[in-house]
Short mmCIF file of C-alpha atoms in Angstrom, two decimals:
data_model
loop_
_atom_site.label_atom_id
_atom_site.label_comp_id
_atom_site.label_asym_id
_atom_site.label_seq_id
_atom_site.Cartn_x
_atom_site.Cartn_y
_atom_site.Cartn_z
CA MET A 1 0.00 0.00 0.00
CA ARG A 2 1.41 3.43 -0.95
CA GLU A 3 2.08 5.94 1.84
CA ALA A 4 -0.74 8.23 0.65
CA GLU A 5 -3.24 5.39 0.75
CA GLN A 6 -2.64 4.45 4.38
CA PRO A 7 -5.69 4.45 6.67
CA PRO A 8 -6.29 7.75 8.54
CA ALA A 9 -5.26 6.20 11.86
CA MET A 10 -1.83 5.25 10.51
CA GLU A 11 -1.41 8.61 8.82
CA GLU A 12 -2.33 10.44 12.00
CA GLU A 13 0.04 8.39 14.11
CA LYS A 14 2.95 9.06 11.75
CA LEU A 15 2.14 12.77 11.55
CA GLN A 16 1.76 12.96 15.32
CA GLN A 17 5.17 11.41 15.86
CA LEU A 18 6.80 13.83 13.43
CA ARG A 19 4.98 16.83 14.88
CA SER A 20 5.96 15.87 18.45
CA LYS A 21 9.59 15.48 17.44
CA ALA A 22 9.63 18.84 15.60
CA THR A 23 7.92 20.62 18.49
CA GLU A 24 10.36 19.18 21.00
CA LEU A 25 13.30 20.36 18.91
CA LEU A 26 11.73 23.81 18.63
CA LEU A 27 11.25 24.05 22.40
CA ARG A 28 14.85 22.96 22.91
CA GLU A 29 15.88 25.77 20.53
CA GLU A 30 17.58 23.33 18.17
CA TRP A 31 16.53 25.46 15.23
CA ARG A 32 18.16 23.65 12.32
CA GLU A 33 17.00 20.25 13.48
CA SER A 34 13.46 21.50 14.06
CA ILE A 35 13.40 23.00 10.55
CA GLN A 36 14.34 19.59 9.11
CA ALA A 37 11.64 17.84 11.15
CA TYR A 38 8.95 20.39 10.21
CA SER A 39 10.01 20.16 6.54
CA HIS A 40 9.49 16.39 6.64
CA PHE A 41 6.13 16.88 8.36
CA ILE A 42 5.03 19.54 5.83
CA THR A 43 5.97 17.35 2.83
CA LEU A 44 4.11 14.37 4.25
CA CYS A 45 1.08 16.44 5.23
CA GLN A 46 0.88 18.05 1.77
CA THR A 47 1.06 14.59 0.18
CA TYR A 48 -1.86 13.34 2.32
CA ILE A 49 -3.91 16.45 1.49
CA GLN A 50 -3.30 16.12 -2.27
CA ASN A 51 -4.21 12.44 -2.34
CA THR A 52 -7.05 12.23 0.17
CA THR A 53 -10.64 11.73 -0.96
CA ARG A 54 -11.90 11.42 2.58
CA ASP A 55 -14.34 13.54 4.57
CA PRO A 56 -13.94 17.32 4.79
CA ASN A 57 -13.39 17.22 8.57
CA TYR A 58 -10.25 15.13 8.17
CA LEU A 59 -9.01 17.42 5.37
CA SER A 60 -9.63 20.48 7.55
CA LYS A 61 -7.67 18.87 10.38
CA LEU A 62 -4.70 18.25 8.07
CA GLN A 63 -4.78 21.84 6.82
CA LYS A 64 -4.76 23.22 10.38
CA SER A 65 -1.79 21.02 11.22
CA LEU A 66 -0.02 22.19 8.06
CA CYS A 67 -0.72 25.85 8.87
CA LEU A 68 0.78 25.48 12.35
CA ALA A 69 3.81 23.62 10.94
CA PHE A 70 4.53 26.46 8.49
CA SER A 71 4.19 28.93 11.38
CA ASN A 72 6.58 27.00 13.62
CA ARG A 73 9.11 26.51 10.83
CA ALA A 74 8.94 30.26 10.22
CA GLU A 75 9.74 30.82 13.89
CA ALA A 76 12.79 28.54 13.71
CA ARG A 77 14.01 30.14 10.48
CA SER A 78 13.62 33.63 11.92
CA ARG A 79 15.80 32.65 14.89
CA LEU A 80 18.53 31.79 12.38
CA LYS A 81 17.91 35.19 10.71
CA ASP A 82 16.78 33.48 7.50
CA PHE A 83 14.05 36.06 7.22
CA SER A 84 13.19 35.64 3.54
CA GLU A 85 12.40 31.93 3.94
CA ALA A 86 10.65 32.60 7.24
CA LEU A 87 8.39 35.16 5.55
CA ARG A 88 7.61 32.66 2.81
CA ASP A 89 6.49 30.17 5.46
CA CYS A 90 4.34 32.82 7.12
CA ASP A 91 2.65 33.63 3.83
CA ASP A 92 1.99 29.92 3.16
CA ALA A 93 0.39 29.60 6.60
CA LEU A 94 -1.73 32.72 6.12
CA LYS A 95 -2.98 31.44 2.75
CA MET A 96 -4.66 28.63 4.69
CA GLU A 97 -5.82 30.81 7.60
CA SER A 98 -5.57 34.54 6.95
CA THR A 99 -5.97 35.52 10.62
CA HIS A 100 -3.82 32.78 12.19
CA PHE A 101 -2.78 34.47 15.43
CA LYS A 102 0.63 32.86 15.96
CA THR A 103 1.66 33.41 12.33
CA LEU A 104 0.63 37.07 12.38
CA ILE A 105 2.77 37.65 15.48
CA CYS A 106 5.71 35.79 13.91
CA LYS A 107 5.42 37.68 10.62
CA GLY A 108 5.08 41.02 12.42
CA LYS A 109 8.27 40.40 14.40
CA ILE A 110 10.16 39.35 11.25
CA LEU A 111 9.03 42.47 9.39
CA LEU A 112 10.05 44.57 12.39
CA ASN A 113 13.52 42.97 12.27
CA LEU A 114 13.67 43.88 8.58
CA ASP A 115 12.69 47.49 9.42
CA ARG A 116 9.44 47.24 7.42
CA TYR A 117 7.51 49.07 10.10
CA SER A 118 4.28 49.75 8.20
CA LYS A 119 3.76 46.12 7.15
CA ALA A 120 4.67 44.89 10.62
CA LEU A 121 2.08 47.27 12.05
CA ASP A 122 -0.58 45.79 9.74
CA CYS A 123 0.15 42.29 11.10
CA PHE A 124 -0.12 43.35 14.72
CA LYS A 125 -3.33 45.30 14.04
CA VAL A 126 -5.01 42.16 12.69
CA ALA A 127 -3.58 39.99 15.48
CA ILE A 128 -4.87 42.21 18.28
CA GLN A 129 -8.44 41.62 17.10
CA ASP A 130 -8.11 37.89 17.79
CA PRO A 131 -9.61 36.57 21.08
CA GLN A 132 -6.18 35.10 21.91
CA ALA A 133 -4.83 38.65 22.06
CA ASN A 134 -6.48 39.18 25.46
CA ALA A 135 -3.82 37.05 27.13
CA ASN A 136 -1.06 38.87 25.22
CA SER A 137 -2.49 42.38 25.07
CA GLU A 138 0.43 44.06 26.86
CA THR A 139 3.00 42.49 24.53
CA LEU A 140 0.93 43.22 21.43
CA ASN A 141 0.31 46.83 22.43
CA GLY A 142 4.07 47.14 22.95
CA TYR A 143 4.70 45.94 19.39
CA LEU A 144 2.03 48.29 18.03
CA GLY A 145 3.58 51.26 19.84
CA LYS A 146 7.08 50.33 18.69
CA CYS A 147 5.99 50.03 15.03
CA LYS A 148 4.24 53.40 15.12
CA LYS A 149 7.24 55.09 16.72
CA LEU A 150 9.79 53.59 14.31
CA GLU A 151 7.60 54.31 11.27
CA PHE A 152 7.42 57.96 12.35
CA LEU A 153 11.20 58.12 12.84
CA SER A 154 11.86 56.49 9.47
CA LYS A 155 9.80 59.18 7.75
CA SER A 156 10.77 62.23 9.84
CA GLY A 157 14.34 61.61 11.00
CA ALA A 158 13.30 63.18 14.34
CA PHE A 159 15.59 61.04 16.51
CA ASP A 160 16.02 61.75 20.22
CA ILE A 161 18.56 59.96 22.42
CA SER A 162 18.20 62.40 25.35
CA ASP A 163 17.09 59.86 27.97
CA TRP A 164 20.03 57.58 27.19
CA VAL A 165 22.50 60.46 27.42
CA LEU A 166 20.98 61.80 30.67
CA ASN A 167 21.22 58.26 32.08
CA GLY A 168 24.96 58.26 31.46
CA PHE A 169 24.75 55.87 28.46
CA ARG A 170 23.64 53.10 30.82
CA GLY A 171 20.98 50.54 30.04
CA LYS A 172 19.58 49.53 26.69
CA SER A 173 20.57 51.59 23.65
CA PRO A 174 17.78 53.80 22.27
CA GLU A 175 15.60 52.33 19.52
CA LEU A 176 16.51 53.70 16.10
CA ALA A 177 14.85 53.33 12.71
CA GLU A 178 16.31 53.08 9.23
CA TYR A 179 16.25 56.57 7.72
CA ILE A 180 17.45 58.01 4.42
CA GLY A 181 17.20 61.79 4.29
CA ALA A 182 18.04 64.34 1.61
CA VAL A 183 20.89 62.42 -0.05
CA GLU A 184 21.50 60.51 -3.28
CA ILE A 185 24.29 58.42 -4.82
CA LYS A 186 26.13 60.00 -7.77
CA LYS A 187 29.47 59.85 -9.56
CA SER A 188 32.12 61.54 -7.44
CA GLU A 189 35.04 63.73 -8.46
CA ILE A 190 36.87 62.41 -5.39
CA SER A 191 36.65 58.71 -6.19
CA GLY A 192 34.11 56.44 -7.85
CA ARG A 193 30.70 57.11 -6.35
CA GLY A 194 29.69 59.30 -3.44
CA LEU A 195 26.77 60.45 -1.35
CA PHE A 196 25.45 63.93 -2.24
CA ALA A 197 23.06 66.31 -0.48
CA THR A 198 19.87 66.98 -2.44
CA ARG A 199 19.10 70.08 -0.36
CA ASN A 200 20.82 72.28 2.22
CA ILE A 201 21.57 70.40 5.45
CA ASP A 202 22.16 72.40 8.65
CA ILE A 203 24.94 71.49 11.07
CA GLY A 204 23.95 68.59 13.31
CA THR A 205 21.07 67.41 11.11
CA PRO A 206 21.02 63.60 10.71
CA PHE A 207 20.49 62.50 7.10
CA LEU A 208 21.31 58.80 7.29
CA VAL A 209 20.55 56.20 9.96
CA THR A 210 21.30 52.63 9.01
CA LYS A 211 21.80 49.25 10.67
CA ALA A 212 24.93 47.17 10.17
CA ILE A 213 24.94 44.08 7.99
CA ALA A 214 27.27 42.62 10.62
CA THR A 215 29.45 43.78 13.50
CA GLU A 216 32.19 42.29 15.66
CA ARG A 217 33.18 43.79 18.99
CA GLY A 218 35.64 43.17 21.80
CA ILE A 219 38.08 44.59 24.33
CA LEU A 220 41.68 44.69 23.14
CA PRO A 221 44.51 43.60 25.47
CA GLN A 222 47.11 46.20 26.38
CA ASN A 223 49.92 44.02 25.00
CA THR A 224 50.55 44.95 21.34
CA ASP A 225 51.11 41.41 20.07
CA SER A 226 48.05 40.07 21.92
CA SER A 227 45.99 43.01 20.65
CA GLU A 228 46.93 42.25 17.04
CA SER A 229 46.05 38.57 17.52
CA VAL A 230 42.66 39.48 18.97
CA GLN A 231 41.99 41.86 16.07
CA LEU A 232 42.80 39.09 13.56
CA VAL A 233 40.35 36.72 15.26
CA MET A 234 37.70 39.46 15.32
CA TRP A 235 38.31 40.18 11.63
CA LYS A 236 37.81 36.50 10.74
CA ASN A 237 34.60 36.36 12.80
CA PHE A 238 33.40 39.53 11.11
CA ILE A 239 34.04 38.10 7.63
CA ASP A 240 32.11 34.95 8.57
CA LYS A 241 29.15 37.05 9.76
CA VAL A 242 29.01 39.08 6.54
CA ALA A 243 29.29 35.91 4.46
CA GLU A 244 26.43 34.31 6.41
CA ALA A 245 24.23 37.41 6.11
CA SER A 246 24.86 37.48 2.35
CA SER A 247 24.11 33.76 1.97
CA ILE A 248 20.62 33.98 3.50
CA SER A 249 19.49 37.23 1.86
CA LYS A 250 19.56 37.95 -1.88
CA LYS A 251 19.07 41.64 -1.13
CA THR A 252 22.06 41.80 1.23
CA HIS A 253 24.13 39.77 -1.21
CA HIS A 254 23.21 42.06 -4.11
CA LEU A 255 23.93 45.29 -2.20
CA VAL A 256 27.25 44.03 -0.84
CA CYS A 257 28.20 43.22 -4.45
CA LYS A 258 27.55 46.89 -5.34
CA LEU A 259 30.32 48.08 -3.01
CA SER A 260 33.77 49.01 -4.28
CA THR A 261 36.73 46.65 -4.13
CA GLY A 262 39.08 49.63 -4.43
CA GLU A 263 39.77 49.00 -8.12
CA ASP A 264 38.21 50.38 -11.32
CA ASN A 265 36.17 52.86 -9.27
CA GLU A 266 35.50 55.06 -12.28
CA THR A 267 33.61 52.32 -14.13
CA LEU A 268 31.36 51.29 -11.23
CA GLU A 269 27.60 51.41 -11.69
CA VAL A 270 25.75 54.07 -9.69
CA PRO A 271 22.97 52.25 -7.82
CA ASP A 272 19.60 53.83 -7.08
CA ILE A 273 19.55 54.83 -3.40
CA ASN A 274 15.99 53.52 -3.15
CA LEU A 275 17.34 49.96 -3.43
CA PHE A 276 18.76 50.42 0.07
CA ARG A 277 15.38 51.20 1.63
CA PRO A 278 14.09 48.45 3.97
CA GLU A 279 10.71 48.20 2.24
CA VAL A 280 12.33 46.95 -0.99
CA GLU A 281 11.63 43.21 -1.04
CA GLU A 282 13.96 40.31 -1.74
CA ARG A 283 12.16 39.09 -4.84
CA ILE A 284 13.39 41.95 -7.06
CA PHE A 285 17.04 40.97 -6.54
CA SER A 286 18.81 38.33 -8.61
CA ASN A 287 21.53 35.94 -7.50
CA GLU A 288 25.06 37.17 -8.16
CA ASN A 289 28.40 35.50 -7.76
CA LEU A 290 30.49 36.90 -4.91
CA GLU A 291 33.81 35.12 -4.60
CA MET A 292 35.52 35.17 -1.21
CA GLY A 293 38.50 37.08 -2.64
CA ARG A 294 36.22 39.85 -3.87
CA MET A 295 34.33 39.91 -0.58
CA LEU A 296 37.58 40.33 1.33
CA SER A 297 38.51 43.30 -0.90
CA ILE A 298 35.05 44.83 -0.38
CA LEU A 299 35.29 44.49 3.40
CA ASP A 300 38.85 45.82 3.45
CA VAL A 301 37.74 48.97 1.61
CA ASN A 302 34.30 49.54 3.16
CA SER A 303 34.36 48.37 6.78
CA LEU A 304 34.21 51.06 9.46
CA VAL A 305 35.80 51.03 12.90
CA GLU A 306 33.15 51.73 15.49
CA ASP A 307 33.56 54.54 18.02
CA ALA A 308 31.78 54.16 21.36
CA ILE A 309 30.25 57.49 22.37
CA SER A 310 30.57 56.59 26.06
CA ALA A 311 34.32 56.03 25.59
CA LYS A 312 34.75 59.44 23.97
CA VAL A 313 32.67 61.37 26.50
CA LEU A 314 33.23 59.49 29.75
CA GLY A 315 36.75 58.28 28.99
CA LYS A 316 35.70 54.69 29.72
CA ASN A 317 36.33 51.52 27.69
CA SER A 318 39.10 53.19 25.71
CA ASP A 319 40.36 49.72 24.77
CA TYR A 320 37.01 48.86 23.19
CA TYR A 321 37.22 47.86 19.53
CA GLY A 322 34.38 47.32 17.11
CA ILE A 323 34.15 46.88 13.35
CA GLY A 324 31.11 46.74 11.10
CA LEU A 325 29.70 47.07 7.60
CA TRP A 326 27.06 49.76 7.02
CA LEU A 327 26.10 49.70 3.35
CA LEU A 328 25.10 53.29 2.51
CA ALA A 329 27.74 54.78 4.81
CA SER A 330 30.29 52.91 2.65
CA PHE A 331 29.59 55.33 -0.21
CA VAL A 332 30.91 58.30 1.80
CA ASN A 333 34.34 59.35 0.52
CA HIS A 334 37.21 60.87 2.49
CA SER A 335 38.11 64.54 2.57
CA CYS A 336 40.55 66.48 4.77
CA ASN A 337 37.85 69.14 5.08
CA PRO A 338 34.95 66.77 5.89
CA ASN A 339 31.38 67.90 6.41
CA ALA A 340 29.90 64.86 8.17
CA LYS A 341 30.43 62.75 11.28
CA ARG A 342 29.01 59.47 12.42
CA LEU A 343 27.62 58.41 15.77
CA HIS A 344 27.52 54.68 16.57
CA ILE A 345 24.66 53.51 18.77
CA GLY A 346 24.09 49.78 19.08
CA ASP A 347 24.15 48.26 15.60
CA HIS A 348 23.11 51.56 14.01
CA VAL A 349 25.20 54.42 12.73
CA ILE A 350 23.79 57.96 12.58
CA VAL A 351 25.44 60.19 9.96
CA HIS A 352 24.94 63.92 10.48
CA ALA A 353 26.34 67.19 9.17
CA SER A 354 29.40 68.35 11.15
CA ARG A 355 29.09 71.74 9.45
CA ASP A 356 26.50 73.23 7.09
CA ILE A 357 26.23 71.30 3.81
CA LYS A 358 24.93 72.94 0.64
CA ALA A 359 22.58 71.27 -1.84
CA GLY A 360 24.65 69.38 -4.43
CA GLU A 361 27.71 69.16 -2.15
CA GLU A 362 29.28 65.74 -1.64
CA VAL A 363 29.05 64.28 1.85
CA THR A 364 32.53 63.41 3.19
CA PHE A 365 34.04 61.75 6.27
CA ALA A 366 37.54 61.95 7.72
CA TYR A 367 39.00 58.46 7.29
CA PHE A 368 41.90 59.48 9.54
CA ASP A 369 42.90 62.34 11.83
CA VAL A 370 42.60 65.58 9.85
CA LEU A 371 43.87 67.78 12.71
CA LEU A 372 47.42 67.09 11.54
CA PRO A 373 49.83 68.80 9.10
CA LEU A 374 49.69 68.03 5.38
CA SER A 375 52.79 65.79 5.38
CA LYS A 376 51.35 63.44 8.02
CA ARG A 377 47.93 63.38 6.33
CA LYS A 378 49.59 62.45 3.03
CA GLN A 379 51.32 59.52 4.75
CA MET A 380 48.01 58.37 6.25
CA ALA A 381 46.29 58.60 2.87
CA THR A 382 49.07 56.49 1.36
CA ASN A 383 48.52 53.89 4.10
CA TRP A 384 44.83 53.84 3.13
CA GLY A 385 45.77 53.35 -0.51
CA PHE A 386 44.77 56.67 -2.04
CA SER A 387 45.97 60.22 -2.61
CA CYS A 388 43.83 63.07 -1.27
CA ASN A 389 43.33 66.03 -3.61
CA CYS A 390 40.70 67.95 -1.63
CA LYS A 391 40.58 71.75 -1.61
CA ARG A 392 42.31 71.93 1.76
CA CYS A 393 45.25 69.79 0.58
CA ARG A 394 45.60 71.94 -2.55
CA VAL A 395 45.59 75.17 -0.50
CA GLU A 396 48.19 73.83 1.90
CA GLU A 397 50.40 72.54 -0.91
CA GLY A 398 50.60 76.15 -2.06
CA VAL A 399 52.36 77.21 1.15
CA CYS A 400 53.91 74.04 2.61
CA TRP A 401 57.08 74.48 0.52
CA LYS A 402 57.86 77.84 2.19
CA GLN A 403 60.87 77.84 4.50
CA ASP A 404 58.86 79.35 7.36
CA MET A 405 56.40 76.44 7.23
CA ARG A 406 59.20 73.91 7.44
CA GLU A 407 60.71 75.71 10.42
CA ILE A 408 57.31 75.83 12.13
CA GLU A 409 56.90 72.05 11.75
CA ILE A 410 60.45 71.45 13.03
CA GLY A 411 59.77 73.76 15.98
CA ILE A 412 56.66 71.80 16.96
CA GLU A 413 58.50 68.49 16.69
CA ARG A 414 61.30 69.81 18.95
CA GLY A 415 58.82 71.10 21.53
CA VAL A 416 59.89 74.75 21.43
CA ASP A 417 57.71 77.55 22.81
CA LEU A 418 54.38 76.75 21.11
CA GLY A 419 53.07 80.27 21.64
CA GLY A 420 55.94 81.53 19.48
CA VAL A 421 55.22 78.87 16.86
CA ILE A 422 51.56 79.94 16.64
CA TYR A 423 52.55 83.61 16.47
CA ARG A 424 54.94 82.81 13.62
CA LEU A 425 52.26 80.81 11.75
CA GLU A 426 49.70 83.62 12.07
CA GLU A 427 52.23 86.18 10.86
CA GLY A 428 53.16 83.89 7.97
CA MET A 429 49.51 83.55 6.89
CA ARG A 430 49.24 87.36 6.87
CA ARG A 431 52.32 87.68 4.65
CA TRP A 432 51.27 84.81 2.36
CA MET A 433 47.83 86.40 1.87
CA VAL A 434 46.08 83.32 3.26
CA ARG A 435 42.49 84.33 3.97
CA GLY A 436 39.05 82.89 4.75
CA LYS A 437 38.90 79.13 4.93
CA GLY A 438 42.59 78.92 4.12
CA LYS A 439 43.32 80.17 7.64
CA GLY A 440 41.01 77.52 9.06
CA TYR A 441 42.78 74.81 7.06
CA LEU A 442 46.23 75.74 8.38
CA ARG A 443 44.99 76.25 11.93
CA ALA A 444 43.43 72.78 11.76
CA SER A 445 46.76 71.37 10.58
CA PHE A 446 48.47 72.76 13.66
CA TRP A 447 45.56 72.30 16.05
CA GLY A 448 47.74 70.35 18.47
CA ALA A 449 49.91 73.44 19.02
CA TYR A 450 46.92 75.80 19.29
CA SER A 451 45.19 73.54 21.83
CA GLU A 452 48.28 73.31 24.04
CA VAL A 453 48.56 77.10 24.06
CA PHE A 454 44.85 77.62 24.82
CA GLU A 455 45.00 75.04 27.64
CA SER A 456 48.02 76.67 29.29
CA ASP A 457 47.41 79.71 31.52
CA LYS A 458 51.14 80.48 31.35
CA LEU A 459 51.24 80.55 27.53
CA ILE A 460 48.00 82.51 27.33
CA ARG A 461 49.41 85.18 29.67
CA ARG A 462 52.57 85.39 27.57
CA TRP A 463 51.14 85.22 24.05
CA GLY A 464 47.43 85.94 24.41
CA ARG A 465 47.50 89.44 22.94
CA ARG A 466 49.69 88.46 19.99
CA ILE A 467 47.71 85.47 18.76
CA PRO A 468 44.02 85.20 17.79
CA ALA A 469 41.45 84.57 20.52
CA MET A 470 40.52 80.95 21.17
CA GLU A 471 36.95 81.58 20.01
CA ALA A 472 38.12 82.95 16.63
CA VAL A 473 40.40 79.96 16.04
CA VAL A 474 37.68 77.49 17.03
CA ASP A 475 35.18 79.11 14.68
CA SER A 476 37.60 79.10 11.72
CA VAL A 477 38.70 75.49 12.27
CA MET A 478 35.10 74.29 12.65
CA ASP A 479 34.13 76.11 9.46
CA ALA A 480 37.04 74.48 7.64
CA VAL A 481 36.93 70.88 8.86
CA GLY A 482 33.69 70.57 10.81
CA SER A 483 33.23 69.97 14.52
CA ASP A 484 35.52 67.65 16.44
CA GLU A 485 35.54 66.35 20.04
CA ARG A 486 38.99 67.86 20.69
CA ILE A 487 37.94 71.29 19.47
CA LEU A 488 34.83 71.10 21.63
CA LYS A 489 36.92 70.09 24.66
CA VAL A 490 39.28 73.04 24.34
CA PHE A 491 36.37 75.43 23.92
CA MET A 492 34.51 74.07 26.95
CA GLU A 493 37.62 74.30 29.12
CA GLY A 494 37.98 77.91 27.99
CA VAL A 495 34.37 78.62 28.89
CA LYS A 496 34.94 77.16 32.38
CA ARG A 497 38.12 79.19 32.90
CA ASN A 498 36.16 82.33 32.02
CA GLY A 499 33.54 81.48 34.64
CA GLY A 500 31.00 80.12 32.16
CA GLY A 501 29.27 76.76 32.06
CA ALA A 502 25.72 75.58 31.70
CA GLY A 503 24.40 78.87 33.03
CA GLY A 504 27.21 81.08 31.79
CA ASN A 505 27.57 83.57 28.95
CA LEU A 506 24.73 83.01 26.48
CA VAL A 507 26.88 83.76 23.43
CA GLU A 508 29.54 81.30 24.55
CA MET A 509 26.99 78.62 25.36
CA GLU A 510 25.26 79.05 22.01
CA ARG A 511 28.62 78.60 20.29
CA ALA A 512 29.21 75.52 22.46
CA MET A 513 25.79 74.13 21.56
CA LYS A 514 26.57 74.59 17.86
CA LEU A 515 29.90 72.79 18.30
CA GLY A 516 28.11 70.05 20.22
CA ARG A 517 25.52 69.61 17.47
CA GLY A 518 28.36 69.28 14.96
CA VAL A 519 30.01 66.55 17.05
CA TYR A 520 26.97 64.62 18.30
CA GLY A 521 24.17 65.74 15.98
CA LYS A 522 20.71 67.17 16.61
CA VAL A 523 19.52 63.98 18.27
CA MET A 524 18.95 65.23 21.80
CA LYS A 525 17.22 67.99 23.72
CA LYS A 526 19.15 70.96 25.08
CA GLN A 527 19.48 69.61 28.62
CA ALA A 528 21.03 66.36 27.39
CA MET A 529 23.42 68.33 25.15
CA ARG A 530 24.37 70.58 28.10
CA ASN A 531 25.19 67.46 30.13
CA LEU A 532 27.41 66.21 27.31
CA LEU A 533 29.14 69.57 27.06
CA GLU A 534 29.79 69.62 30.81
CA LEU A 535 31.23 66.08 30.64
CA THR A 536 33.36 67.04 27.63
CA GLY A 537 34.90 69.90 29.59
CA MET A 538 35.68 67.67 32.57
CA ASN A 539 37.12 64.55 30.93
CA GLU A 540 40.35 64.00 29.08
CA GLN A 541 40.02 63.16 25.40
CA SER A 542 42.41 61.02 23.42
#
C-alpha cells in the first residue's frame, strides 16, 4: 500500500510522531534540526492532502496542522535570521488561515527585524483583534507602539537619544529606525561614487541612519602582540558574519556586491539609493556570484571602525574595539575638510552634518585624523591606498614648501615655545595672503599646538594678545573641517576658565551648543546636550 493510501489512523500516528519530534526540537531551541523535522512533516502532510478523498473534517484537520507547521518553521528560520524563507512560510500559513494568530505575530516580528515598520504594524493590528490577544495584550500593544514610533522616525528623522545620554549611556541603547534623508548616490570627483546632499543640510542634522549588515566587537589587550592577535580573530569572525548574512538574503548579497573593491572605481555602476530602503523586497534581486576574494577586498575597503560614544565622552572603555559594515555609509568618501560625522549607537550608525552642507555638495568623512599637518595626512592617505586632492590639501600645498612652514613644523617636533610657533604661523599667513577658509585649514593642521597654548594659563598670559582669541580659532577650524571632540573640549575648558558653564555667557553657550551639534548631531534635547558639554569639559580626550 502506498504511503498516501494508508488508513487515517496510521497517517495520523505518523504525523503525530513527526509533529511531536519537531515541536520538542523547537522548544529545545535546536533550530536547524526542528526545521528539518517540520520540513518532513510539511511534505508528508501536503502529500496526504493532495491524495485524500476522505471527509472534509479530516481534510480540515490536516490543513490546520499544516498551517501550524509552516508557522513554527517560520519561527525557527527567523531565529537563524533566514528572514526571507521565514516570511515565505508565514505567507503559506496565512494562505490557509488569513488571521492565524501565531503566524501574524511571527510575521510582524520578522518584518520589524527587517525594518518594514508599516507592514509589521498591519500584522499586529489584525492579530490584536483575535480573542487570543487578550492574554497577550500588553505584549501586542508594545509591538504596536514600537511600530508606530519607528515608522514615524523612518519618515521624519526626528531622533532623540536624550534619555540615554541623561542616564549616562547606561541601560539599553535607544531604539533607532532606518532613515534616508536628503541624499543621493552620484558619480564623485573624489573617487568612484559618493553620497550627495539633495538640499541644504544644517549642522547637526542627521540625514542617514542605518543598521549594520554585521558587527564584531571586543576589548583589546594592552599588550601589542596580543591586541593584534585578537583583532585578527575578530576580523575573521566579522568576515564569517558578513558571508552568512549574504548567503541567506539575496538583497544583502546584491547590495554588498555593489560596493567598491578599491579597483576600477570610475567604471562602477551608480545604484539607485531607493534599493537600500528596507521596504524593498527580496524578490526583485537576482543571485550574483560573490567570490571570497572579492568579498575580502570589499570588506577591506568599506568596513568602518566603530567609536563608542561613552568612551569618547566618559573616557571609559578606551580599549574597546568594534568593526562593522554599514552599506550606505560605505559610499561616503574621504576629505581632509569633511562635512559629516558618524555616531555609533548599538548596531546603528547615525550620519549627520558636522558643518553646514549645501545642496549638491558631496558628503565626506575623515578616514583618519585631519587635525594634523599636510605631510602626516599624506602619509596616512598612502597607508589607506589613495591620494587626497581635496581643496584643503591643494591650498596647503601652495604654502607648505615655504621655509617658514618647514621651520614651524620642526619647531613643533622639537617642543619649542608653542606660543611663538603659533605667532609665527599667524604672521606667515598674513604675509602669504592666506584668507578665509585657508586660515582655518592651516589652523586645523596645527591644532595640536593651538590647543596646548589655549589650555596653558602660562602661555595665554605670555602670548594671548599676539595670537588670535581661542573663540576665533575654534570658529575658523570648525568652518574648515567641521566639529571635532577635541575642538569642543578646548572650547569648553575655555568657557569654564572664564567662569561660564551651563548657566554662563549666552553667546559662549550658544557657540558651544553649535559645536556640540556638529560633534553629536541634533539627536537630543538641550538639557542632554548641556550634560554632554559639561562632561566634555571635565574629561580628558584622546
